[in-house]
mmCIF file of C-alpha atoms in Angstrom:
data_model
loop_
_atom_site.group_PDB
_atom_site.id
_atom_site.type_symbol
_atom_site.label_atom_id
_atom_site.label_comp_id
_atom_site.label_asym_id
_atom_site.label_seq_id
_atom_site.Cartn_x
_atom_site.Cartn_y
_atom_site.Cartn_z
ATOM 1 C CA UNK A 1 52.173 98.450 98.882
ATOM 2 C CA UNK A 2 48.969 98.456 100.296
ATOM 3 C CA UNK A 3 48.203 95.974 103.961
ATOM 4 C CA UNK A 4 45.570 94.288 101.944
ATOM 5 C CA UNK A 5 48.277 93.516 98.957
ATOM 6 C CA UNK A 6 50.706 92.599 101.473
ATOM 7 C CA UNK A 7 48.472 90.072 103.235
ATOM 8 C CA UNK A 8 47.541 88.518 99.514
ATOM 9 C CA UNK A 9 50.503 88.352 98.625
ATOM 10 C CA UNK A 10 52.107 86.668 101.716
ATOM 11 C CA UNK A 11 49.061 84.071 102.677
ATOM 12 C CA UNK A 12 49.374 83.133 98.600
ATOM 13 C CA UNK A 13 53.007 82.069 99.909
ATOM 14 C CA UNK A 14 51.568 79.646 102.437
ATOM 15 C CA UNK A 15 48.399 78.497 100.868
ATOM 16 C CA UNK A 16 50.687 77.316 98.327
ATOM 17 C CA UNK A 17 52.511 75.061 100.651
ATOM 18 C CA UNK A 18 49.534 74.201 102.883
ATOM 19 C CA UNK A 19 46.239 73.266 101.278
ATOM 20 C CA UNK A 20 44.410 73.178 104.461
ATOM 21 C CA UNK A 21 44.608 77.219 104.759
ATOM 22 C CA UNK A 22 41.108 78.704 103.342
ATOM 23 C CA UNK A 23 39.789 82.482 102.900
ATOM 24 C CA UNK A 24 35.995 82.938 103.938
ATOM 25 C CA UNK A 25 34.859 86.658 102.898
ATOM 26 C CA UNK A 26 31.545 87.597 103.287
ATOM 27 C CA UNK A 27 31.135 89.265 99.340
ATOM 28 C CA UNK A 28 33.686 91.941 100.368
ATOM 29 C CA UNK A 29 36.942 89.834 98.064
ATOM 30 C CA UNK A 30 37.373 92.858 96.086
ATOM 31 C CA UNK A 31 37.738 95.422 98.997
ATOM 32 C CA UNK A 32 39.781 93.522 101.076
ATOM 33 C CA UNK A 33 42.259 92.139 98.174
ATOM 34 C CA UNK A 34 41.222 89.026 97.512
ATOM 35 C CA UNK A 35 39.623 89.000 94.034
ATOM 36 C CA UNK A 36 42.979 87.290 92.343
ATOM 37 C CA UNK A 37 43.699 85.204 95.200
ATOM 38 C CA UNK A 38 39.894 84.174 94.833
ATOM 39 C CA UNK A 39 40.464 83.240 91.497
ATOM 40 C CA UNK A 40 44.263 80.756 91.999
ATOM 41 C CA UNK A 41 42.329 78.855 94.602
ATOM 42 C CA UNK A 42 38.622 79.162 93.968
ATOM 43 C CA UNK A 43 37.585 75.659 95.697
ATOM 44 C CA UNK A 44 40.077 77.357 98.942
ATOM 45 C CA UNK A 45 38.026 80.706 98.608
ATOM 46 C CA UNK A 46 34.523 81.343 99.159
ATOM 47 C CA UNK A 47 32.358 83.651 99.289
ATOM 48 C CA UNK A 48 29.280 83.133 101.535
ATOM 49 C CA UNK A 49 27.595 86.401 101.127
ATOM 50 C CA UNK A 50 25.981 89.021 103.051
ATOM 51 C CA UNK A 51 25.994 86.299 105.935
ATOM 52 C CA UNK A 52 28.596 87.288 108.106
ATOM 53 C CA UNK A 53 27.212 85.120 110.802
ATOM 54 C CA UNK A 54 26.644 82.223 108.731
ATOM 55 C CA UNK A 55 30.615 82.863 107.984
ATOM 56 C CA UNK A 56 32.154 82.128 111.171
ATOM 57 C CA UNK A 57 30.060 79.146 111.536
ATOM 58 C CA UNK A 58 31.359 77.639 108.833
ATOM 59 C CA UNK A 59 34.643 78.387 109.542
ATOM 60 C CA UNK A 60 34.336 76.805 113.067
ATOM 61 C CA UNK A 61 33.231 73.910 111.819
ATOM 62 C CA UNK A 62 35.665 73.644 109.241
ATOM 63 C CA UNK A 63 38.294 74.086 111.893
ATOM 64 C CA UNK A 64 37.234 70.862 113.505
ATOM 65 C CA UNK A 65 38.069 69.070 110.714
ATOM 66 C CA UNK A 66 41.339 70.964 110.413
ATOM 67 C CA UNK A 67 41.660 73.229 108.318
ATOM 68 C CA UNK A 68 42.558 76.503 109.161
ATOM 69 C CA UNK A 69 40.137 78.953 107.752
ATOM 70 C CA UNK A 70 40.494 82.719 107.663
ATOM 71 C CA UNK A 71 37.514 85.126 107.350
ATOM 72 C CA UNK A 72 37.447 88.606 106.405
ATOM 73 C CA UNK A 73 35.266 91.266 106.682
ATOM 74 C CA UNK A 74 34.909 94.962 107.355
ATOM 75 C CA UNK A 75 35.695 95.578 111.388
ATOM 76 C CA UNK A 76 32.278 96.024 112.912
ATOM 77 C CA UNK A 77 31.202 92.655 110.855
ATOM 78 C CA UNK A 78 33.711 90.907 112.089
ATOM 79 C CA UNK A 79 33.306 91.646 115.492
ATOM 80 C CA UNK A 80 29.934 93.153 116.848
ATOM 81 C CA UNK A 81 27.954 91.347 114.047
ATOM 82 C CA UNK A 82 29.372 88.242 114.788
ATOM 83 C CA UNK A 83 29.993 88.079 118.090
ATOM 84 C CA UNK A 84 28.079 85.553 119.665
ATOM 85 C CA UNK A 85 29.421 83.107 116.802
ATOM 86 C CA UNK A 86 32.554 84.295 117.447
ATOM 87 C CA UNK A 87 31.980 83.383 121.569
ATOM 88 C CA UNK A 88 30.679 80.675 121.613
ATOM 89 C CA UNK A 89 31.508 78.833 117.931
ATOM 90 C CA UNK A 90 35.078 79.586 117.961
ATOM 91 C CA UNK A 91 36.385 81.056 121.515
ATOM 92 C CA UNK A 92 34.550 78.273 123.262
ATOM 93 C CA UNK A 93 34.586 75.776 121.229
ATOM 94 C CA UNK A 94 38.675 76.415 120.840
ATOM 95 C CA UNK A 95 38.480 76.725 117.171
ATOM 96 C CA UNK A 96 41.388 77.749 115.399
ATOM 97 C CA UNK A 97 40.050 80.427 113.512
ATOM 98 C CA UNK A 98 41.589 83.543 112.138
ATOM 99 C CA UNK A 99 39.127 86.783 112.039
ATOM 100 C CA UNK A 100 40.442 89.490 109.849
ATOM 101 C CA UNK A 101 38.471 92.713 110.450
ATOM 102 C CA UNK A 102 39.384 95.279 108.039
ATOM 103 C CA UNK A 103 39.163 99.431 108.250
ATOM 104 C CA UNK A 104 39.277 99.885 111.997
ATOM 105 C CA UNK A 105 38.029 102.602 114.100
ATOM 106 C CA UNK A 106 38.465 105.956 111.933
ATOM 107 C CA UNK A 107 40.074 104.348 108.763
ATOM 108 C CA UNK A 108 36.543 103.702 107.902
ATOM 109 C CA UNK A 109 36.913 107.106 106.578
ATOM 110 C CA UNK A 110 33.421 107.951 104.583
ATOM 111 C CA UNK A 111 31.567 104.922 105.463
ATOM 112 C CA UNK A 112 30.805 106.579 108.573
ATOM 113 C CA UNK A 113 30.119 105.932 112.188
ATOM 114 C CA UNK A 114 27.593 102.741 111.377
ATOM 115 C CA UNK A 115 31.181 101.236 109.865
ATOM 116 C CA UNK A 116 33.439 103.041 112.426
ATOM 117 C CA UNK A 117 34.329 100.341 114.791
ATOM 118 C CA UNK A 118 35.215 101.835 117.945
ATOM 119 C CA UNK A 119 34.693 99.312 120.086
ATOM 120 C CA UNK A 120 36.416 95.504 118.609
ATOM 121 C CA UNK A 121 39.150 95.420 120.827
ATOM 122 C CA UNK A 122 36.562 96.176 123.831
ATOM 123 C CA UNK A 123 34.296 93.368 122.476
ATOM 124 C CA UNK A 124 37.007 90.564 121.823
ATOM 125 C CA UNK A 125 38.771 91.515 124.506
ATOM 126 C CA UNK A 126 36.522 90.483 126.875
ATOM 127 C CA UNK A 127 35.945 86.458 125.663
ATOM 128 C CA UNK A 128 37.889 84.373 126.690
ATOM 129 C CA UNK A 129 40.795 82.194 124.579
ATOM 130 C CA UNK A 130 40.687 85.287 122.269
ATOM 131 C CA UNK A 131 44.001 86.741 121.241
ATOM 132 C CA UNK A 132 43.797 90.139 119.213
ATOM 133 C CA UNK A 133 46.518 91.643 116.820
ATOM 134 C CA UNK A 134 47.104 94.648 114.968
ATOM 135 C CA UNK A 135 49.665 95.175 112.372
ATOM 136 C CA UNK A 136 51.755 98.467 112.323
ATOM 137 C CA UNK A 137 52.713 98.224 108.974
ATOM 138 C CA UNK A 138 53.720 95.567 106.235
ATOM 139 C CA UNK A 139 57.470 94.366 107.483
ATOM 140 C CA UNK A 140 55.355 93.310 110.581
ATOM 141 C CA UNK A 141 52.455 91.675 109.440
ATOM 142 C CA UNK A 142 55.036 89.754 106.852
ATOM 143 C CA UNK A 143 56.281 88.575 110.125
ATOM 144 C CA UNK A 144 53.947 87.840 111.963
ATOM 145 C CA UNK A 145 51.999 85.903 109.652
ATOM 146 C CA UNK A 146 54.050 82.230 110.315
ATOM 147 C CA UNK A 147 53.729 82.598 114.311
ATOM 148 C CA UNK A 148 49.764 83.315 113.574
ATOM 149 C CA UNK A 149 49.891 80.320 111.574
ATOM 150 C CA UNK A 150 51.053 77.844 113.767
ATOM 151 C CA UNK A 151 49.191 79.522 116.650
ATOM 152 C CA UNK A 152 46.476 76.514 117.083
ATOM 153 C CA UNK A 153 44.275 78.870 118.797
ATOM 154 C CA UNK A 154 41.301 81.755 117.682
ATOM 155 C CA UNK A 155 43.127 85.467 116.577
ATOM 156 C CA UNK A 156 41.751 88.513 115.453
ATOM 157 C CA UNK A 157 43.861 90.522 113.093
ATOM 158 C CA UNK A 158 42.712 94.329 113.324
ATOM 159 C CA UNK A 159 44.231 95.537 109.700
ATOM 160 C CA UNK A 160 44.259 98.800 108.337
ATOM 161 C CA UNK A 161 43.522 97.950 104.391
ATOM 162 C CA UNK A 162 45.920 100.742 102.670
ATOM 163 C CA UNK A 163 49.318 102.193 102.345
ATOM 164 C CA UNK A 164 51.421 102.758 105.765
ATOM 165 C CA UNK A 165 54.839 103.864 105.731
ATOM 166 C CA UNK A 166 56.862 101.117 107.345
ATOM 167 C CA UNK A 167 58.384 101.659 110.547
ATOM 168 C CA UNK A 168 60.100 98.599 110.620
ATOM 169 C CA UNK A 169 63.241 97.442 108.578
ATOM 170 C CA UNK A 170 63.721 94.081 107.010
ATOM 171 C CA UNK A 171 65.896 92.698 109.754
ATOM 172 C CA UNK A 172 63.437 93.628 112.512
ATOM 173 C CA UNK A 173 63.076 90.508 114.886
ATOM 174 C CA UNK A 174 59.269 89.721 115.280
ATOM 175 C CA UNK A 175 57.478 88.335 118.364
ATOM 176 C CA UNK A 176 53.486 88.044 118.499
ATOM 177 C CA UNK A 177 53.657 87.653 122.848
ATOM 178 C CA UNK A 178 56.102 90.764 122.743
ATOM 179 C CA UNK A 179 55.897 94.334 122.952
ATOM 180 C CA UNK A 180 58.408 95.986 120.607
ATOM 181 C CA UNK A 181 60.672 98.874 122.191
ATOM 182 C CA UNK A 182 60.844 101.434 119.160
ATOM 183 C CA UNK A 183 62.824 103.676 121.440
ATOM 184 C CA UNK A 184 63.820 104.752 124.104
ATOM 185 C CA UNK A 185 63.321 107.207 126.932
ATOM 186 C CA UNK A 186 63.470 108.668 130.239
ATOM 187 C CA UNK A 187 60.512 110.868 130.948
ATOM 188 C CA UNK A 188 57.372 109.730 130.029
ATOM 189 C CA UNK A 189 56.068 105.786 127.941
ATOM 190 C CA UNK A 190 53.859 106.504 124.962
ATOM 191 C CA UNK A 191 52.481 103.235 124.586
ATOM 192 C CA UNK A 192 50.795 103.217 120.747
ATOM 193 C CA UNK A 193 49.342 100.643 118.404
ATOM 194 C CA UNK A 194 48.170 100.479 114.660
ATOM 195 C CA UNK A 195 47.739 103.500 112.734
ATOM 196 C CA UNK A 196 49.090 105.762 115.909
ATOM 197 C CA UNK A 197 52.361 104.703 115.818
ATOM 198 C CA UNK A 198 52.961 106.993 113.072
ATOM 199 C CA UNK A 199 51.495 110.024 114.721
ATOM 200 C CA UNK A 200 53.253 109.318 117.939
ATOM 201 C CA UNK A 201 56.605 109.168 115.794
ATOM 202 C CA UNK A 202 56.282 112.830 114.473
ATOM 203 C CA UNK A 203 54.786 113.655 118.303
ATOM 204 C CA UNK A 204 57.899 112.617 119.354
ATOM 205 C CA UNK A 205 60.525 114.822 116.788
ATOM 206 C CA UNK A 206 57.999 118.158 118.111
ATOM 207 C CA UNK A 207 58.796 116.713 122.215
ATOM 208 C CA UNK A 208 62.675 116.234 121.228
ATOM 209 C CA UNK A 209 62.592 120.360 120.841
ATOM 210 C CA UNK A 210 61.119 120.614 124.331
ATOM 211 C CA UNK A 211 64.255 118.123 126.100
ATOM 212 C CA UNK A 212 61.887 115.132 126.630
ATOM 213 C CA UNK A 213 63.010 112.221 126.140
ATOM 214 C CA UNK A 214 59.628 109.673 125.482
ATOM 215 C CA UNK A 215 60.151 105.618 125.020
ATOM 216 C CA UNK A 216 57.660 104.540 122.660
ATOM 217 C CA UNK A 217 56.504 101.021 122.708
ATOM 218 C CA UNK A 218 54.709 99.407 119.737
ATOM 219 C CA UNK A 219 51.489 97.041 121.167
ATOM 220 C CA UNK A 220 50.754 95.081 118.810
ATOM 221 C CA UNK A 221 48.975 92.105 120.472
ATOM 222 C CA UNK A 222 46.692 94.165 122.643
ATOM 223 C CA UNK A 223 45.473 90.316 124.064
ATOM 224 C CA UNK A 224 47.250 88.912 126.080
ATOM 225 C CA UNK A 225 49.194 92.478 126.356
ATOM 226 C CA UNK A 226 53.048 92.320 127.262
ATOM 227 C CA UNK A 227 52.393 93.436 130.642
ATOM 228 C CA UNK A 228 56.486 93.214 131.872
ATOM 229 C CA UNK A 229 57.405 95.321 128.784
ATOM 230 C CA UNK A 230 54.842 97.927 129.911
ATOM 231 C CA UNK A 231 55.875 97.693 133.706
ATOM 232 C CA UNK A 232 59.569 98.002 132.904
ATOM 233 C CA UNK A 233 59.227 101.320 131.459
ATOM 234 C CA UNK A 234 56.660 102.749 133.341
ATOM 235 C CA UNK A 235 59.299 101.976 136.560
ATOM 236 C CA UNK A 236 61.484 103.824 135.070
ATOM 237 C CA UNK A 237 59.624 107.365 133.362
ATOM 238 C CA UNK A 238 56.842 107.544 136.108
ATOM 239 C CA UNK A 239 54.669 108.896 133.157
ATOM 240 C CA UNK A 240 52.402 106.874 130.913
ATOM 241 C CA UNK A 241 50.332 107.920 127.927
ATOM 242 C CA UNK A 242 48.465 105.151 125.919
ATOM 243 C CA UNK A 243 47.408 106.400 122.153
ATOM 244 C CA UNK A 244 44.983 104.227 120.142
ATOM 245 C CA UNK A 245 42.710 103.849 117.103
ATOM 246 C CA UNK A 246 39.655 102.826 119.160
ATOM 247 C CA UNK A 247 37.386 104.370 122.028
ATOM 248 C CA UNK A 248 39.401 104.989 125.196
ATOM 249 C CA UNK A 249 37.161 102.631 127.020
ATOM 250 C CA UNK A 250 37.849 98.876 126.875
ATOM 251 C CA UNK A 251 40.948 99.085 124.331
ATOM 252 C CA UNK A 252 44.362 99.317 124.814
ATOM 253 C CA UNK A 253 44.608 102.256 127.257
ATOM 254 C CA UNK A 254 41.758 99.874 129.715
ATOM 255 C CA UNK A 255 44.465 96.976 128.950
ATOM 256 C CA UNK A 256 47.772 98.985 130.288
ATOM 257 C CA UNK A 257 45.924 100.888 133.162
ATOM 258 C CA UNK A 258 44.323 97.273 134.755
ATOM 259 C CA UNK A 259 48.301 96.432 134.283
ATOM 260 C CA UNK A 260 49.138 99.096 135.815
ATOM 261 C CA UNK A 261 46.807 100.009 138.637
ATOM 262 C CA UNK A 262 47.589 95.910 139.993
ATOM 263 C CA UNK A 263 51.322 95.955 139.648
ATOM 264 C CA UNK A 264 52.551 99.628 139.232
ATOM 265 C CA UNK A 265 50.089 102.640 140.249
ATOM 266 C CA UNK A 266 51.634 105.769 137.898
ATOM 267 C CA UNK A 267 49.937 108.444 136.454
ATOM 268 C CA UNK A 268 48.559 107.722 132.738
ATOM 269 C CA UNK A 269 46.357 109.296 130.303
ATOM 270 C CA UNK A 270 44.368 107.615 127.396
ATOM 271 C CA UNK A 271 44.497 108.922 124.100
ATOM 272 C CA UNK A 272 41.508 107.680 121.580
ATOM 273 C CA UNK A 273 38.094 107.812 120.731
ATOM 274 C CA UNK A 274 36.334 109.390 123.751
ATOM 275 C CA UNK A 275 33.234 107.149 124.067
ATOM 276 C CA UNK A 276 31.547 108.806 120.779
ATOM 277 C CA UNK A 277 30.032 106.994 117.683
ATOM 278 C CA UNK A 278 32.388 107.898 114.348
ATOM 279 C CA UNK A 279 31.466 110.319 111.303
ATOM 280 C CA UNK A 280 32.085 110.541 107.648
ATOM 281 C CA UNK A 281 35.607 112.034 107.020
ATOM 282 C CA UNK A 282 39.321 111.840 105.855
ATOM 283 C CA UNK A 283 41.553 110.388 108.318
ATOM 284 C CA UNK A 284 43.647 113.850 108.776
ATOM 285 C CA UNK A 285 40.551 115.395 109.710
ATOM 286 C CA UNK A 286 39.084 113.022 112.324
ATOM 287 C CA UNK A 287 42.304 112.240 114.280
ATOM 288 C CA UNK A 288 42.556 116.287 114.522
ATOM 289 C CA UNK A 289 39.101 115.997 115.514
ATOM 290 C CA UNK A 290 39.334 113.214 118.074
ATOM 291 C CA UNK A 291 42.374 114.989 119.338
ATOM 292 C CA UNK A 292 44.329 111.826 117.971
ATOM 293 C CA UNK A 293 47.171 113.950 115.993
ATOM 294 C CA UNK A 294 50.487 114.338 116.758
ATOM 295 C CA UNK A 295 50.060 117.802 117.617
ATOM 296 C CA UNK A 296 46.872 116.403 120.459
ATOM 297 C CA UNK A 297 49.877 114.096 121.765
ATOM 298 C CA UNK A 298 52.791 116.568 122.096
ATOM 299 C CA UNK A 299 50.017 118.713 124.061
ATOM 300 C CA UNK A 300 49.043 115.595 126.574
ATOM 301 C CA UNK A 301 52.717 114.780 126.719
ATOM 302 C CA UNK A 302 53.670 118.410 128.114
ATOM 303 C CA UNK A 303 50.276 118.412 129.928
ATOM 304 C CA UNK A 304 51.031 115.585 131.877
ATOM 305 C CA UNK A 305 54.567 116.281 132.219
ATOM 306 C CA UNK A 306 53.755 119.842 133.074
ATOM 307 C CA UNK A 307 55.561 121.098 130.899
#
């Protein structure tokens, strides 16, 4: 099932027991998976247009009044577009608002660098009262959805839209304030979120054939980042690497080496987006391009572990 499906599917769940929950899209229902939705709760569900702006204003001041609205839009809408709304409407104002930007960084795919966010988590990160999310795949986001629901605060949810192979089981144990340990190692962290958890998985079966032993840690709230989780491991491999769907600068790797340079010095290296705008292409082709595959990671790994 697709992220976008699963998120219908789920928030149809809780709108049904909750009629305060409402879905602001900005005439992007059908692309984000909201067209039936739209149509079981149409006085719940609106569409403001190409008004993206216009969007989180309303949703801020429908907050005050208590509901809890969600809006959704492609990334860069939802964030650069909107951001002084987002600062000073919600973030300031303490609005609890839920901001759903959809196709991050290179899942964008042929829309191109104009829709290639690279740089949400580096924008978001930096205001205040903002806490941002990112699902790895659909077990998570299923449980993740009830904390983010009775978190009375603004969240951004940074969602990939399609089909991810789950990493989680069923029975995992879900907390939005904690890192999650997907295994673990003795020689060197590989701290991942999103989409790169999957490539740092098959990096990791290509650096089990060289003896290294990597603990891979799932970020998924990159604000406020699980800083002990981080510090724990790095103590013990002495090797970091981060690996993330976004521009090196300001994103997760910028989050675990400010953590790390105040509490731990240890040698790290950032794995992303290296400060350049996107371009059109298939996913498979720009993380081999952005030297964000798994064979790019197994090569930093060894680099850094000199291998």
């Amino acid at each position: 099932m697709e992220m976008r499906q699963a998120f219908a599917f789920e928030i149809d769940r809780y709108m049904s027991q909750n009629e305060n929950i409402v879905l602001l899209n900005a005439d992007l229902a059908k692309p984000n998976g909201l067209s039936e939705i739209s149509k079981k709760y149409p006085e719940r569900c609106i569409n403001v247009g190409i008004a993206e702006q216009n969007m989180a204003s309303i949703a801020a001041g429908m907050s005050s009044y208590g509901f809890i609205p969600f809006i959704f839009t492609f990334t860069p809408f939802a964030t650069r577009r909107i951001c002084d709304q987002i600062a000073i409407s919600i973030a300031y104002a303490g609005q609890n608002v839920k901001i759903v930007g959809t196709d991050p960084g290179i899942s964008a795919e042929y829309n191109g660098g104009t829709h290639m966010s690279v740089e949400d988590i580096g924008v978001l990160r930096s205001i205040p009262n903002m806490v941002i999310f990112e699902p790895v795949d659909n077990v998570q986001l299923k449980k993740a959805l009830p904390q983010i629901l009775h978190f009375d605060k603004p969240l951004y949810i940074r969602m990939f839209r399609k089909e991810l192979p789950n990493v989680f089981k069923d029975d995992y144990s879900f907390d939005l304030f904690k890192a999650d340990v997907i295994k673990e190692g003795n020689d060197v962290t590989i701290i991942c979120s999103g989409i790169m958890v999957q490539e740092v998985l098959e990096a990791d079966k290509k650096l089990s054939e060289f003896g290294i032993s990597a603990e891979i840690i799932n970020v998924h709230t990159i604000k406020p980042v699980d800083k002990d989780t981080i510090i724990k491991s790095a103590v013990k491999t002495k090797h970091v690497i981060t690996v993330e769907n976004h521009n090196i600068i300001g994103g997760l790797g910028s989050a675990v080496s400010e953590i790390l340079s105040q509490n731990y010095p240890t040698i790290l290296k950032c794995i992303g987006i290296k400060d350049v705008f996107g371009q059109v292409g298939k996913m498979p082709y720009l993380k081999q391009e952005y030297g964000m595959d798994s064979k790019s990671i197994t090569d930093e790994v060894l680099e850094i572990l000199n291998r």
